[in-house]
Amino acid sequence: MCGIVGAVAERNVVQILLEGLRRLEYRGYDSAGVALINNDDLSIVRRIGKVKELADAINDKNGKGTTGIAHTRWATHGGVTELNAHPHASQARFAVVHNGIIENHATLRTELKAKGYTFVSDTDTETIAHSIAAQMEISGDLLQSVLTAVKTFEGAYGTVVMDKQTPDKLVVARSGSPLVIGLGIGENFLASDQMALLPVTRRFIFLEEGDVAQITRDSVEIYDINGDQVEREIIESTVEHDAGDKGGYRHYMLKEIHEQPTVLRNAIKGRISQDGLQQGIFGEGADEVFKQTDYVKIIACGTSYHAGVTAKYWLEQYANVQCDVEIASEFRYRRSFVPQNALLVTISQSGETADTLAALKLAKQSGYMSSLSICNVDGSSLVRESALSFLTRAGAEIGVASTKAFTTQLAALLMLTLALGKHKEMPTETEQQIVEGLIGLPTKLEETLGLAIEIEDLAEEFSDKHHSLFLGRGEQYPIAMEGALKLKEISYIHAEAYASGELKHGPLALIDAEMPVIVVAPNNELLEKLKSNVEEVRARGGIMYVFADKDAHFESDETMRVVQVPHCNETIAPVVYTIPLQLLSYYVALIKGTDVDQPRNLAKSVTVE
Ligand code: G6P
């Protein structure tokens, strides 16, 4: 989703800004722009399409400035046009970039128009630019104007403002959309994501909700929600600088699929051994909380939600703890009941998903005993807002379609199952099975990745298809859901997932030779039931692709193509069976020639609701 980069320096900052935007491209966007102050001149260049189009439009005349802001836009209010792209200006003097949505923009627009401000775009963001200009008429001071103007904004914003009459300063404000300040020597930077700034600094200050900051070349002043000046901690980033490289792979998604054995090794390192789960891995006080936990509520969106649904099967079956899972955008707008001794678990790759964050804030006020965030980004809003946190250590994930973030979430949730099960008389045998499963998981995934060539060949059969059906049972049902999501996200083939016991209740009507049916079939206690479902499809002329354990005894024939998945311990089967489905969606998208890493209309981090 939208990305922000800003810089105030002695050197020309245009290349820093463009590189920052390139490093945020993975988030998904449809247009890009940059505003620069050179002496007293304000230049703004905007283009629809990729950052490359913007870079091509920059020349010696419009590409100079020691202070600048840049933006990649993912349209919410107003179509994808150059006029709607950021930065937006007021009075040819102030320039603004913004992530989020100003919900009361219509009211503000009417008020500002009445004051004589002329609007040239359909965006909510333009109201920020004119609001600042209006406040400047009163106070004459940029910081003061932002502090006052933000009080009139409803909704979410991460915004940066500059004024060509005070060229050595940027003023930034954060509420509901993340912003990070990057500290240089004699120059300072800011961005919506630290990834953008790793080529220029590793020292960061993460702004908190309600913060407003004034940034010059050699100073950073931060004011909290009450307008009081505050100090915020400086954090040395441990994120790898080259996390943005494709490492020889054709796409980030393929690289990230193949990284899974390594990141899974990291995810379990120091946390689990032959003796079981290590003490204290969920943070201080976690064990006390787990001891009292009788109910778990999981809240998440997208792929993270699928990890949550898988965990429900594990928590109830292995840990003997009741669990419900809900999509964050549903949870936040309905009344729900909180049982006694309830633990709230949020799952998120980014830790910045607007709906998940809002759901957490709401839940914190409604009687949950404690909150735990399972997240891939240290210092993210979700981690900071949760009482307990557990980092998944997947490393930066660039492909919009989540892969390694998902499998590390599953590993984290298996560890949570062990941690909770310990207090609920989990049988030693079950505990040992999960522990061994987790320890052997990286190797098992390496083995499973060996299916790539076979799956690449199979993907050919999907290239002319428009619809598909994914089937699974038990804890493989959410894996089927995740497989369907992957396929629709990147190949644009309509894909639906069903718990295969539901076939008779509707989807059988869709079966014909034009609709491939993908079946996830490990060798578990539901295998015989699943086999009956497969026969129902066969009897109606369906064509099936079955990912199965060798002991499941499926045979390829003219209606069924079987891919043998390495045999694995039942507890880790959902993680293992995720891999072939990721590979299938990747190779189908490759054949279809879609934009694998940045699929149309989608964003990596959804920071608006
Ligand atoms: C977007 C991404 C998905 C992700 C979802 C939730 O839709 O494209 O890949 O699963 O957001 O994101 P989160 O960062 O909260 O896991």
XYZ file of C-alpha atoms and ligand atoms in Angstrom:
625
model
C 0.000 0.000 0.000
C 1.104 3.650 -0.089
C 4.742 4.371 0.731
C 6.424 7.522 2.011
C 10.052 8.606 1.886
C 11.485 11.967 2.924
C 14.909 13.519 3.392
C 16.493 16.734 4.563
C 20.195 17.004 3.760
C 22.971 19.115 2.329
C 23.262 16.912 -0.764
C 20.734 16.444 -3.538
C 18.232 13.934 -2.111
C 16.434 12.894 -5.287
C 18.255 9.562 -5.726
C 17.776 8.710 -2.038
C 14.051 9.314 -2.457
C 13.783 7.287 -5.659
C 15.761 4.393 -4.200
C 13.531 4.546 -1.113
C 10.439 4.314 -3.324
C 11.936 1.368 -5.222
C 12.482 -0.422 -1.945
C 8.814 0.137 -1.082
C 7.515 -1.002 -4.476
C 6.749 -4.427 -3.064
C 3.981 -2.930 -0.981
C 1.843 -2.411 -4.091
C 0.952 0.952 -5.673
C -0.387 2.527 -8.851
C 1.362 5.893 -9.144
C 4.362 7.714 -7.717
C 5.604 11.235 -7.172
C 8.313 13.395 -5.681
C 8.471 17.001 -4.432
C 11.781 18.806 -3.968
C 12.801 22.169 -2.587
C 15.797 23.639 -4.328
C 16.711 27.027 -2.840
C 13.249 28.632 -2.819
C 11.813 26.597 -5.632
C 9.252 23.821 -5.195
C 9.117 21.215 -7.975
C 6.660 18.336 -8.104
C 6.826 15.425 -10.542
C 4.176 12.677 -10.583
C 3.519 9.740 -12.837
C 1.028 6.921 -12.972
C 2.578 3.462 -13.209
C 5.875 2.285 -11.797
C 8.637 4.213 -10.017
C 10.640 3.737 -13.210
C 8.206 6.046 -15.060
C 8.800 8.654 -12.376
C 12.578 8.226 -12.484
C 12.484 8.592 -16.289
C 10.595 11.876 -15.924
C 13.217 13.364 -13.577
C 15.860 15.565 -15.197
C 18.465 18.154 -14.228
C 15.836 20.852 -13.964
C 13.152 19.165 -11.863
C 15.413 16.670 -10.047
C 17.363 18.876 -7.657
C 16.673 19.531 -4.011
C 18.208 19.205 -0.562
C 14.815 18.664 1.043
C 12.238 16.377 -0.472
C 9.341 14.009 -0.038
C 8.223 11.129 -2.229
C 5.284 8.767 -2.359
C 3.863 5.662 -3.956
C 0.062 5.801 -4.026
C -2.468 2.994 -3.840
C -5.724 4.686 -4.810
C -8.486 4.949 -2.237
C -10.191 8.316 -2.877
C -10.027 9.360 -6.527
C -8.971 7.307 -9.553
C -5.474 6.456 -10.678
C -4.506 9.733 -12.377
C -1.503 12.016 -12.282
C -3.567 14.744 -10.604
C -4.550 12.386 -7.805
C -0.983 11.132 -7.271
C 0.973 12.575 -4.320
C 2.621 14.936 -3.408
C -0.263 17.410 -3.245
C 0.369 21.129 -2.983
C -1.324 24.202 -1.631
C -0.561 27.718 -2.820
C 2.400 26.310 -4.839
C 4.177 26.581 -1.479
C 3.336 23.582 0.711
C 3.733 19.973 -0.405
C 2.221 16.981 1.367
C 2.358 13.188 1.136
C -0.029 11.002 3.085
C -0.786 7.360 3.881
C -4.178 6.505 5.325
C -7.616 8.026 4.873
C -8.956 11.348 6.153
C -12.521 10.229 6.762
C -13.981 13.726 7.249
C -12.408 14.977 4.023
C -15.762 16.012 2.526
C -16.532 18.370 5.425
C -12.997 19.751 5.432
C -13.167 20.259 1.668
C -16.366 22.322 1.964
C -14.874 24.454 4.753
C -11.619 25.014 2.911
C -13.399 25.855 -0.345
C -15.435 28.440 1.563
C -12.130 29.946 2.696
C -11.064 30.275 -0.940
C -8.834 27.212 -1.412
C -9.062 25.614 -4.842
C -9.010 21.817 -5.118
C -7.450 20.193 -8.167
C -7.678 16.516 -7.187
C -10.349 14.104 -5.928
C -8.220 12.962 -3.004
C -8.740 13.228 0.723
C -5.036 14.149 0.997
C -5.445 17.510 -0.681
C -7.472 18.632 2.346
C -4.316 18.151 4.460
C -2.303 20.481 2.217
C -4.944 23.231 2.322
C -5.598 22.744 6.052
C -1.912 23.360 6.756
C -1.944 26.417 4.483
C -4.998 27.737 6.352
C -3.303 27.214 9.735
C -0.156 28.934 8.474
C -2.254 32.051 7.853
C -2.895 32.090 11.604
C 0.330 30.893 13.249
C 2.963 31.408 10.576
C 4.843 28.406 11.987
C 4.840 25.032 10.203
C 5.152 22.834 13.301
C 2.420 24.759 15.101
C 0.197 24.596 12.021
C 0.544 20.808 11.773
C -0.060 20.362 15.520
C -3.296 22.331 15.180
C -4.417 20.964 11.814
C -4.136 17.284 12.795
C -6.703 17.881 15.537
C -9.277 18.480 12.789
C -8.512 15.207 10.980
C -10.606 12.104 11.544
C -9.345 8.767 10.253
C -5.787 7.579 9.756
C -2.714 9.384 8.616
C 1.008 9.167 8.311
C 1.783 12.481 6.686
C 4.762 14.684 5.847
C 4.632 18.362 5.050
C 7.185 20.779 3.692
C 7.109 24.514 3.057
C 9.332 26.056 0.411
C 9.719 29.144 2.590
C 11.407 27.115 5.348
C 13.341 24.792 3.066
C 15.425 22.952 5.676
C 12.642 21.265 7.544
C 10.027 18.539 7.319
C 7.116 18.171 9.705
C 5.583 14.726 10.073
C 2.537 13.395 11.905
C 1.453 9.856 12.673
C -1.927 8.481 13.633
C -2.885 5.006 12.488
C -0.243 4.803 9.726
C 3.362 4.028 10.638
C 6.267 6.447 10.204
C 9.901 5.974 11.081
C 12.607 8.626 11.288
C 16.062 7.596 10.033
C 19.004 9.368 11.652
C 22.008 10.303 9.540
C 25.042 12.506 10.178
C 24.172 16.056 9.224
C 21.099 14.705 7.430
C 17.898 13.021 8.482
C 15.286 10.908 6.761
C 11.872 9.449 7.248
C 9.755 6.732 5.718
C 6.668 4.642 6.233
C 8.886 1.530 6.486
C 12.534 1.241 7.558
C 13.238 -0.879 4.435
C 13.182 2.334 2.390
C 16.050 3.871 4.334
C 18.451 0.973 4.867
C 20.877 2.215 2.180
C 21.349 5.482 4.130
C 21.006 4.622 7.813
C 20.427 1.882 10.352
C 19.438 4.160 13.249
C 15.718 4.629 13.592
C 13.104 6.274 15.772
C 9.669 4.711 15.397
C 7.048 7.393 15.943
C 4.194 6.528 18.257
C 0.489 7.086 17.765
C -0.338 10.786 17.850
C 3.282 11.933 17.489
C 4.187 15.024 15.482
C 7.868 15.654 14.707
C 9.937 18.412 13.193
C 13.002 17.184 11.353
C 15.927 19.289 10.189
C 19.393 18.256 8.995
C 20.714 18.026 12.554
C 17.724 17.893 14.863
C 14.605 15.861 15.530
C 11.959 17.248 17.871
C 9.031 15.003 18.749
C 5.745 16.030 20.355
C 3.261 13.512 21.706
C -0.508 13.464 21.362
C -0.820 16.117 24.115
C 1.642 18.417 22.380
C 4.364 17.776 24.990
C 7.920 17.407 23.730
C 9.110 13.823 24.255
C 12.199 11.657 23.709
C 11.767 8.422 21.779
C 14.207 5.549 21.842
C 16.747 5.213 19.025
C 16.804 1.673 17.671
C 19.665 0.113 15.730
C 18.066 -1.922 12.947
C 18.989 -5.558 12.495
C 17.092 -5.933 9.216
C 19.434 -7.026 6.434
C 20.288 -4.316 3.972
C 20.061 -6.608 0.985
C 16.764 -8.155 2.007
C 15.478 -6.360 -1.075
C 17.620 -8.426 -3.509
C 16.171 -11.316 -5.493
C 19.278 -13.421 -4.847
C 19.353 -14.927 -8.338
C 15.691 -15.938 -8.375
C 13.364 -14.619 -11.038
C 10.885 -13.263 -8.491
C 10.906 -12.394 -4.806
C 8.066 -14.845 -4.311
C 10.139 -17.746 -5.635
C 13.102 -16.662 -3.519
C 10.873 -16.497 -0.454
C 9.347 -19.913 -1.160
C 12.855 -21.386 -1.308
C 13.974 -19.540 1.823
C 11.451 -21.417 3.944
C 13.775 -24.149 5.276
C 16.250 -21.453 6.397
C 13.730 -19.128 7.991
C 12.015 -22.040 9.716
C 15.400 -22.981 11.168
C 15.689 -19.414 12.486
C 12.133 -19.455 13.771
C 12.747 -22.481 16.006
C 16.373 -21.753 16.921
C 16.861 -21.400 20.667
C 13.151 -21.953 21.170
C 12.806 -25.678 20.872
C 15.128 -28.616 21.458
C 14.835 -32.362 22.015
C 13.936 -31.461 25.623
C 10.921 -29.516 24.423
C 9.960 -25.875 24.393
C 12.483 -23.519 25.988
C 11.407 -21.357 28.908
C 10.345 -17.750 28.450
C 10.180 -17.662 24.635
C 6.853 -15.823 24.637
C 8.250 -13.074 26.848
C 8.182 -12.109 30.466
C 5.019 -13.100 32.278
C 3.749 -15.242 29.392
C 3.848 -18.467 31.319
C 1.699 -16.972 34.096
C -0.824 -15.859 31.476
C -0.814 -19.246 29.728
C -1.367 -21.025 33.026
C -4.612 -19.114 33.478
C -5.771 -19.245 29.856
C -8.993 -21.184 29.246
C -9.940 -19.622 25.917
C -8.026 -18.207 22.949
C -9.415 -15.728 20.463
C -7.358 -15.307 17.299
C -7.779 -12.236 15.102
C -6.057 -11.646 11.763
C -6.543 -10.857 8.056
C -5.692 -12.576 4.771
C -3.033 -15.251 4.917
C -2.476 -14.609 8.623
C -6.131 -15.473 9.178
C -5.534 -18.847 7.527
C -2.671 -19.469 9.967
C -5.152 -18.679 12.737
C -7.744 -21.144 11.435
C -5.087 -23.875 11.322
C -4.156 -23.064 14.918
C -7.746 -23.535 16.047
C -7.510 -27.202 15.024
C -4.183 -27.554 16.841
C -5.169 -25.725 20.030
C -8.389 -27.644 20.471
C -7.040 -31.035 19.422
C -3.575 -31.014 21.003
C -3.631 -28.348 23.727
C -7.173 -28.902 24.932
C -7.908 -25.162 24.855
C -11.038 -23.712 23.318
C -10.288 -21.373 20.431
C -12.168 -19.138 17.992
C -10.749 -17.339 14.996
C -12.139 -14.231 13.406
C -11.353 -11.871 10.566
C -10.303 -8.545 12.101
C -12.597 -6.403 9.962
C -15.597 -8.423 11.151
C -14.596 -8.544 14.785
C -14.122 -4.803 15.114
C -17.672 -3.960 14.049
C -19.766 -6.406 16.007
C -20.594 -7.070 19.581
C -18.835 -10.146 20.882
C -18.627 -11.906 24.202
C -15.418 -12.395 26.117
C -15.303 -15.613 28.131
C -13.411 -15.866 31.412
C -9.612 -16.114 31.250
C -9.467 -15.266 27.580
C -6.227 -14.641 25.737
C -6.327 -12.517 22.590
C -3.860 -13.544 19.872
C -3.317 -11.334 16.828
C -1.348 -12.687 13.868
C 0.213 -10.395 11.302
C 3.207 -10.419 8.987
C 3.565 -6.646 8.937
C 2.198 -5.712 12.345
C 0.591 -2.689 10.674
C -2.651 -4.044 9.195
C -5.222 -1.382 10.062
C -8.108 -3.748 10.843
C -6.003 -6.057 13.024
C -4.614 -3.104 14.953
C -8.066 -1.611 15.471
C -9.393 -5.007 16.593
C -6.560 -5.308 19.119
C -7.269 -1.854 20.522
C -10.946 -2.680 20.842
C -10.295 -6.065 22.447
C -7.918 -4.527 24.977
C -10.803 -2.455 26.288
C -13.231 -5.340 26.424
C -11.971 -7.657 29.121
C -9.367 -9.973 27.612
C -6.927 -11.161 30.237
C -3.910 -10.484 28.025
C -2.846 -10.023 24.407
C -0.174 -11.798 22.383
C 0.972 -10.728 18.941
C 2.586 -13.209 16.533
C 4.354 -10.938 14.122
C 7.267 -10.735 11.705
C 8.243 -7.118 12.318
C 9.904 -6.076 15.543
C 8.857 -2.631 16.708
C 5.697 -2.708 14.582
C 2.516 -1.152 15.956
C 0.956 -4.516 16.785
C 4.021 -5.665 18.728
C 4.147 -2.414 20.651
C 0.438 -2.456 21.472
C 0.370 -6.092 22.665
C 1.239 -7.201 26.180
C 3.193 -10.198 24.820
C 4.825 -10.728 21.468
C 6.488 -13.510 19.535
C 8.575 -12.720 16.453
C 8.360 -15.163 13.577
C 11.846 -14.299 12.177
C 10.887 -14.823 8.528
C 13.055 -11.882 7.412
C 11.685 -9.183 5.100
C 8.979 -10.565 2.838
C 8.736 -8.604 -0.402
C 6.339 -10.614 -2.608
C 2.791 -9.402 -1.997
C 1.596 -13.010 -1.830
C 2.702 -14.173 1.587
C 4.692 -17.436 1.728
C 7.504 -17.686 4.276
C 5.628 -15.376 6.650
C 2.780 -17.909 6.673
C 4.847 -21.017 7.372
C 6.773 -19.282 10.158
C 3.446 -18.194 11.654
C 2.373 -21.842 11.610
C 5.580 -22.850 13.399
C 4.972 -20.107 15.982
C 1.435 -21.357 16.510
C 2.627 -24.922 17.009
C 4.984 -23.575 19.684
C 2.049 -21.721 21.245
C 0.123 -25.011 21.207
C 2.955 -26.599 23.199
C 3.139 -23.664 25.613
C -0.594 -23.753 26.343
C -0.830 -27.547 26.276
C 1.753 -27.749 29.038
C -0.876 -26.407 31.437
C -3.694 -28.552 30.064
C -2.279 -32.023 30.487
C -1.110 -32.441 26.918
C -0.040 -36.106 26.633
C 3.762 -36.517 26.544
C 3.399 -38.478 23.337
C 1.631 -35.573 21.594
C 4.180 -33.116 22.940
C 7.016 -35.283 21.648
C 5.375 -35.583 18.250
C 5.076 -31.799 17.875
C 8.625 -31.216 19.138
C 10.060 -33.773 16.713
C 7.887 -32.440 13.922
C 9.179 -28.898 14.447
C 12.814 -29.953 14.744
C 12.577 -31.958 11.525
C 10.504 -29.349 9.688
C 13.300 -27.421 7.884
C 14.667 -30.657 6.384
C 11.186 -31.815 5.455
C 10.551 -28.532 3.650
C 13.839 -28.892 1.746
C 12.661 -32.289 0.575
C 9.232 -30.930 -0.375
C 10.757 -28.102 -2.427
C 12.187 -30.878 -4.601
C 8.670 -31.132 -6.112
C 9.181 -27.832 -7.948
C 9.954 -29.359 -11.360
C 6.985 -31.716 -11.271
C 4.668 -28.901 -10.221
C 6.031 -26.542 -12.893
C 5.047 -29.161 -15.460
C 1.612 -29.648 -13.933
C 0.985 -25.876 -13.911
C 0.745 -25.963 -17.741
C -2.649 -27.611 -17.370
C -4.012 -24.578 -15.517
C -3.002 -21.888 -17.965
C -6.346 -21.784 -19.824
C -8.556 -22.345 -16.797
C -10.792 -19.663 -15.263
C -12.028 -21.401 -12.135
C -10.673 -23.900 -9.644
C -11.685 -25.638 -6.449
C -9.393 -26.521 -3.530
C -10.443 -29.271 -1.132
C -9.134 -30.278 2.284
C -10.434 -31.677 5.538
C -9.589 -30.944 9.171
C -6.477 -28.840 9.616
C -5.835 -29.147 5.866
C -9.002 -27.161 5.140
C -7.314 -23.828 6.008
C -4.332 -24.984 3.921
C -6.723 -25.456 0.984
C -8.037 -21.929 1.718
C -4.497 -20.571 1.642
C -3.769 -22.469 -1.602
C -6.860 -20.941 -3.216
C -5.906 -17.470 -1.999
C -2.405 -17.805 -3.461
C -3.742 -18.911 -6.843
C -6.308 -16.112 -7.124
C -3.895 -13.448 -5.868
C -1.184 -13.977 -8.420
C -2.703 -15.826 -11.389
C -6.137 -14.138 -11.288
C -7.820 -17.537 -11.653
C -10.966 -17.714 -9.580
C -10.229 -20.184 -6.796
C -12.481 -21.336 -3.992
C -11.694 -23.605 -1.069
C -14.135 -26.016 0.507
C -13.993 -28.397 3.403
C -14.531 -31.463 1.232
C -17.380 -32.745 3.411
C -19.334 -29.740 2.118
C -19.054 -30.775 -1.540
C -22.552 -32.213 -1.666
C -24.008 -29.014 -0.294
C -23.330 -26.933 -3.384
C -19.963 -27.015 -5.108
C -20.613 -30.409 -6.793
C -22.906 -28.478 -9.139
C -19.835 -26.724 -10.540
C -17.803 -29.815 -11.363
C -16.867 -30.383 -14.990
C -13.665 -30.937 -16.948
C -13.041 -27.194 -17.138
C -12.759 -26.727 -13.411
C -9.629 -28.308 -11.906
C -10.080 -29.662 -8.395
C -7.005 -29.543 -6.165
C -7.043 -31.971 -3.249
C -4.766 -31.886 -0.199
C -4.511 -35.446 1.076
C -2.027 -36.333 3.787
C -2.371 -39.711 5.375
C -4.479 -38.847 8.408
C -7.595 -40.161 10.084
C -9.824 -38.300 7.634
C -8.227 -39.935 4.595
C -11.037 -42.412 3.953
C -13.626 -39.624 4.157
C -11.559 -37.572 1.741
C -11.325 -40.519 -0.645
C -15.135 -40.688 -0.773
C -15.203 -36.987 -1.647
C -12.679 -37.620 -4.425
C -14.965 -40.331 -5.843
C -17.881 -37.879 -5.819
C -15.843 -35.530 -7.997
C -14.650 -38.335 -10.289
C -18.228 -39.570 -10.813
C -19.139 -36.135 -12.156
C -16.331 -35.901 -14.697
C -14.070 -33.657 -12.619
C -10.311 -33.453 -13.220
C -8.273 -33.678 -10.015
C -4.786 -32.810 -8.878
C -4.081 -34.619 -5.650
C -1.189 -33.762 -3.329
C -0.894 -36.902 -1.275
C 1.225 -38.971 1.049
C 2.534 -42.173 -0.587
C 0.730 -44.218 2.046
C -2.540 -42.613 1.024
C -2.402 -44.894 -2.064
C -3.767 -42.560 -4.709
C -2.913 -43.585 -8.293
C -2.682 -41.219 -11.256
C -5.113 -41.991 -14.087
C -6.925 -40.049 -16.825
C -9.024 -38.078 -14.319
C -6.485 -37.667 -11.571
C -2.887 -36.514 -11.392
C -1.182 -37.422 -8.142
C 1.843 -35.601 -6.742
C 3.521 -37.511 -3.938
C 4.407 -35.228 -1.029
C 7.188 -36.459 1.306
C 5.829 -38.440 4.210
C 5.669 -36.397 7.417
C 4.518 -36.400 10.978
C 0.832 -35.413 11.154
C 1.424 -32.388 13.395
C 3.487 -30.560 10.780
C 1.539 -31.742 7.706
C -0.263 -28.379 7.236
C 3.117 -26.635 6.918
C 4.498 -29.258 4.524
C 1.404 -29.301 2.247
C 1.503 -25.502 1.982
C 4.695 -25.729 -0.096
C 3.315 -27.521 -3.199
C 0.327 -25.174 -3.268
C 2.633 -22.129 -3.172
C 4.704 -23.617 -6.006
C 1.578 -24.377 -8.024
C 0.289 -20.794 -7.825
C 3.750 -19.418 -8.625
C 4.210 -21.528 -11.771
C 0.656 -20.947 -12.997
C 1.202 -17.184 -12.637
C 4.529 -17.482 -14.425
C 2.867 -19.202 -17.386
C 0.084 -16.624 -17.414
C 2.662 -13.833 -17.382
C 1.138 -11.862 -14.509
C 3.065 -9.525 -12.223
C 3.938 -12.211 -9.659
C 5.477 -9.982 -6.983
C 3.077 -7.077 -7.324
C -0.273 -8.493 -8.434
C -2.806 -5.988 -9.703
C -4.918 -4.087 -7.163
C -3.230 -5.694 -4.133
C -0.951 -4.301 -1.461
C 1.524 -5.975 0.845
C 0.578 -4.050 3.914
C -3.002 -2.856 4.188
C -2.761 0.212 6.387
C -6.254 1.498 5.613
C -9.416 -0.269 6.608
C -2.530 -8.092 2.662
C -1.405 -8.923 2.085
C -1.558 -10.371 2.532
C -1.635 -10.455 4.055
C -2.745 -9.547 4.613
C -2.636 -9.423 6.130
O -3.738 -8.465 2.092
O -1.407 -8.849 0.674
O -0.449 -11.115 2.087
O -1.891 -11.765 4.431
O -2.589 -8.222 4.088
O -1.432 -8.795 6.434
P -0.610 -8.965 7.768
O 0.611 -8.098 7.565
O -1.496 -8.451 8.869
O -0.275 -10.389 7.924
